[in-house]
Amino acid sequence: MVTLISKETPRDAGNGLPSKDRMQTTHYFWNYLPLLLQILAAVGMGTAMVTGSFFIGRHRRTISKLETYECGIVSEGNARGRFSVRFYMVAMLFILFDVEAVFLLPWAVIYRQLPAITGSRFFGFWEMLVYLGFVLVGFFYIIKKGVLDWAADRGDL
């Protein structure tokens, strides 16, 4: 909180601080004024850039600009074509191993403090070993199922 002290404010005897009954405080809103000004400046600058681009830039609607393409390749056929189940399986596997990393990182960070937290020296180690065992069982299952084997063209799984 910001305090305003005038020169005529009497001081308490000995400590050099202003008297508590004479201290004035600013309104709480004024503490947020710099944040409000920064937000207004950012919104104003963004609006000015978009508006300036609209008025300054050239807009030519040619056939080549209006065509749809993906990664520089002109699209062919219907966009609602069927995809192999393998694409979805790989996406789910990515999520599975991503979540595994989310669980492994905090465990690795506090690994040295786990004995103090759990009361057992190897509880955290065995707990993570069991978790990695479950993940490896799932990983071997998907390898055995052939989800990651893109060379074998067997259609959908």
PDB file of C-alpha atoms in Angstrom, residues 36-125:
ATOM      1  CA  LEU A  36      -4.816  -1.584 -16.509  1.00  0.00           C
ATOM      2  CA  LEU A  37      -2.697   0.801 -18.582  1.00  0.00           C
ATOM      3  CA  GLN A  38      -0.507  -2.059 -19.803  1.00  0.00           C
ATOM      4  CA  ILE A  39      -3.558  -4.112 -20.834  1.00  0.00           C
ATOM      5  CA  LEU A  40      -5.055  -1.121 -22.637  1.00  0.00           C
ATOM      6  CA  ALA A  41      -1.745  -0.446 -24.420  1.00  0.00           C
ATOM      7  CA  ALA A  42      -1.471  -4.092 -25.553  1.00  0.00           C
ATOM      8  CA  VAL A  43      -5.059  -4.217 -26.825  1.00  0.00           C
ATOM      9  CA  GLY A  44      -4.685  -0.843 -28.528  1.00  0.00           C
ATOM     10  CA  MET A  45      -1.415  -1.836 -30.184  1.00  0.00           C
ATOM     11  CA  GLY A  46      -2.894  -5.117 -31.447  1.00  0.00           C
ATOM     12  CA  THR A  47      -5.975  -3.354 -32.795  1.00  0.00           C
ATOM     13  CA  ALA A  48      -3.835  -0.703 -34.479  1.00  0.00           C
ATOM     14  CA  MET A  49      -1.642  -3.325 -36.175  1.00  0.00           C
ATOM     15  CA  VAL A  50      -4.587  -5.334 -37.506  1.00  0.00           C
ATOM     16  CA  THR A  51      -6.403  -2.213 -38.685  1.00  0.00           C
ATOM     17  CA  GLY A  52      -3.257  -0.801 -40.292  1.00  0.00           C
ATOM     18  CA  SER A  53      -2.592  -4.095 -42.077  1.00  0.00           C
ATOM     19  CA  PHE A  54      -6.147  -4.121 -43.400  1.00  0.00           C
ATOM     20  CA  PHE A  55      -5.867  -0.635 -44.889  1.00  0.00           C
ATOM     21  CA  ILE A  56      -2.242  -0.789 -46.072  1.00  0.00           C
ATOM     22  CA  GLY A  57      -1.997  -4.371 -47.377  1.00  0.00           C
ATOM     23  CA  ARG A  58      -2.998  -5.521 -50.845  1.00  0.00           C
ATOM     24  CA  HIS A  59      -5.877  -7.948 -51.109  1.00  0.00           C
ATOM     25  CA  ARG A  60      -5.940  -9.910 -54.343  1.00  0.00           C
ATOM     26  CA  ARG A  61      -8.263 -12.855 -54.512  1.00  0.00           C
ATOM     27  CA  THR A  62      -6.763 -15.033 -57.233  1.00  0.00           C
ATOM     28  CA  ILE A  63      -7.663 -18.631 -58.044  1.00  0.00           C
ATOM     29  CA  SER A  64      -4.306 -19.925 -56.828  1.00  0.00           C
ATOM     30  CA  LYS A  65      -4.732 -18.156 -53.472  1.00  0.00           C
ATOM     31  CA  LEU A  66      -8.237 -19.500 -52.972  1.00  0.00           C
ATOM     32  CA  GLU A  67      -7.255 -23.159 -53.622  1.00  0.00           C
ATOM     33  CA  THR A  68      -6.883 -25.422 -50.617  1.00  0.00           C
ATOM     34  CA  TYR A  69      -3.627 -27.265 -50.099  1.00  0.00           C
ATOM     35  CA  GLU A  70      -1.908 -29.128 -47.325  1.00  0.00           C
ATOM     36  CA  CYS A  71       1.817 -28.620 -46.759  1.00  0.00           C
ATOM     37  CA  GLY A  72       2.328 -27.356 -50.304  1.00  0.00           C
ATOM     38  CA  ILE A  73       0.566 -30.330 -51.907  1.00  0.00           C
ATOM     39  CA  VAL A  74      -2.621 -29.706 -53.839  1.00  0.00           C
ATOM     40  CA  SER A  75      -5.428 -31.733 -52.321  1.00  0.00           C
ATOM     41  CA  GLU A  76      -7.108 -34.428 -54.367  1.00  0.00           C
ATOM     42  CA  GLY A  77     -10.430 -36.079 -53.786  1.00  0.00           C
ATOM     43  CA  ASN A  78     -12.845 -35.797 -50.918  1.00  0.00           C
ATOM     44  CA  ALA A  79     -11.652 -34.492 -47.566  1.00  0.00           C
ATOM     45  CA  ARG A  80     -13.920 -36.978 -45.763  1.00  0.00           C
ATOM     46  CA  GLY A  81     -11.885 -40.013 -46.794  1.00  0.00           C
ATOM     47  CA  ARG A  82     -11.306 -42.929 -44.468  1.00  0.00           C
ATOM     48  CA  PHE A  83      -8.159 -43.135 -42.389  1.00  0.00           C
ATOM     49  CA  SER A  84      -6.511 -46.236 -41.069  1.00  0.00           C
ATOM     50  CA  VAL A  85      -7.036 -47.033 -37.417  1.00  0.00           C
ATOM     51  CA  ARG A  86      -3.242 -46.981 -37.040  1.00  0.00           C
ATOM     52  CA  PHE A  87      -3.221 -43.170 -37.108  1.00  0.00           C
ATOM     53  CA  TYR A  88      -5.550 -43.061 -34.105  1.00  0.00           C
ATOM     54  CA  MET A  89      -3.623 -45.807 -32.315  1.00  0.00           C
ATOM     55  CA  VAL A  90      -0.363 -43.896 -32.714  1.00  0.00           C
ATOM     56  CA  ALA A  91      -2.062 -40.750 -31.405  1.00  0.00           C
ATOM     57  CA  MET A  92      -3.328 -42.629 -28.336  1.00  0.00           C
ATOM     58  CA  LEU A  93       0.122 -44.132 -27.786  1.00  0.00           C
ATOM     59  CA  PHE A  94       1.653 -40.678 -27.925  1.00  0.00           C
ATOM     60  CA  ILE A  95      -0.772 -39.530 -25.228  1.00  0.00           C
ATOM     61  CA  LEU A  96       0.027 -42.623 -23.143  1.00  0.00           C
ATOM     62  CA  PHE A  97       3.783 -42.025 -23.217  1.00  0.00           C
ATOM     63  CA  ASP A  98       3.320 -38.305 -22.747  1.00  0.00           C
ATOM     64  CA  VAL A  99       1.359 -38.959 -19.561  1.00  0.00           C
ATOM     65  CA  GLU A 100       4.112 -41.354 -18.501  1.00  0.00           C
ATOM     66  CA  ALA A 101       6.619 -38.516 -18.748  1.00  0.00           C
ATOM     67  CA  VAL A 102       4.307 -36.310 -16.701  1.00  0.00           C
ATOM     68  CA  PHE A 103       4.411 -38.906 -13.910  1.00  0.00           C
ATOM     69  CA  LEU A 104       8.132 -39.628 -14.176  1.00  0.00           C
ATOM     70  CA  LEU A 105       9.424 -36.058 -13.972  1.00  0.00           C
ATOM     71  CA  PRO A 106       7.991 -35.095 -10.529  1.00  0.00           C
ATOM     72  CA  TRP A 107       9.038 -38.490  -9.161  1.00  0.00           C
ATOM     73  CA  ALA A 108      12.607 -37.909 -10.351  1.00  0.00           C
ATOM     74  CA  VAL A 109      12.684 -34.427  -8.856  1.00  0.00           C
ATOM     75  CA  ILE A 110      11.725 -35.557  -5.334  1.00  0.00           C
ATOM     76  CA  TYR A 111      13.346 -38.997  -5.435  1.00  0.00           C
ATOM     77  CA  ARG A 112      15.911 -38.142  -2.745  1.00  0.00           C
ATOM     78  CA  GLN A 113      13.214 -36.808  -0.391  1.00  0.00           C
ATOM     79  CA  LEU A 114      10.937 -39.867  -0.792  1.00  0.00           C
ATOM     80  CA  PRO A 115      12.428 -41.812   2.169  1.00  0.00           C
ATOM     81  CA  ALA A 116      11.612 -38.889   4.482  1.00  0.00           C
ATOM     82  CA  ILE A 117       8.111 -38.580   3.015  1.00  0.00           C
ATOM     83  CA  THR A 118       7.180 -42.292   2.969  1.00  0.00           C
ATOM     84  CA  GLY A 119       9.272 -43.596   5.842  1.00  0.00           C
ATOM     85  CA  SER A 120      10.796 -46.360   3.718  1.00  0.00           C
ATOM     86  CA  ARG A 121      14.094 -46.205   1.841  1.00  0.00           C
ATOM     87  CA  PHE A 122      12.974 -48.094  -1.272  1.00  0.00           C
ATOM     88  CA  PHE A 123       9.232 -47.413  -1.389  1.00  0.00           C
ATOM     89  CA  GLY A 124       9.559 -44.782  -4.145  1.00  0.00           C
ATOM     90  CA  PHE A 125      11.886 -47.024  -6.135  1.00  0.00           C
TER      91      PHE A 125
END
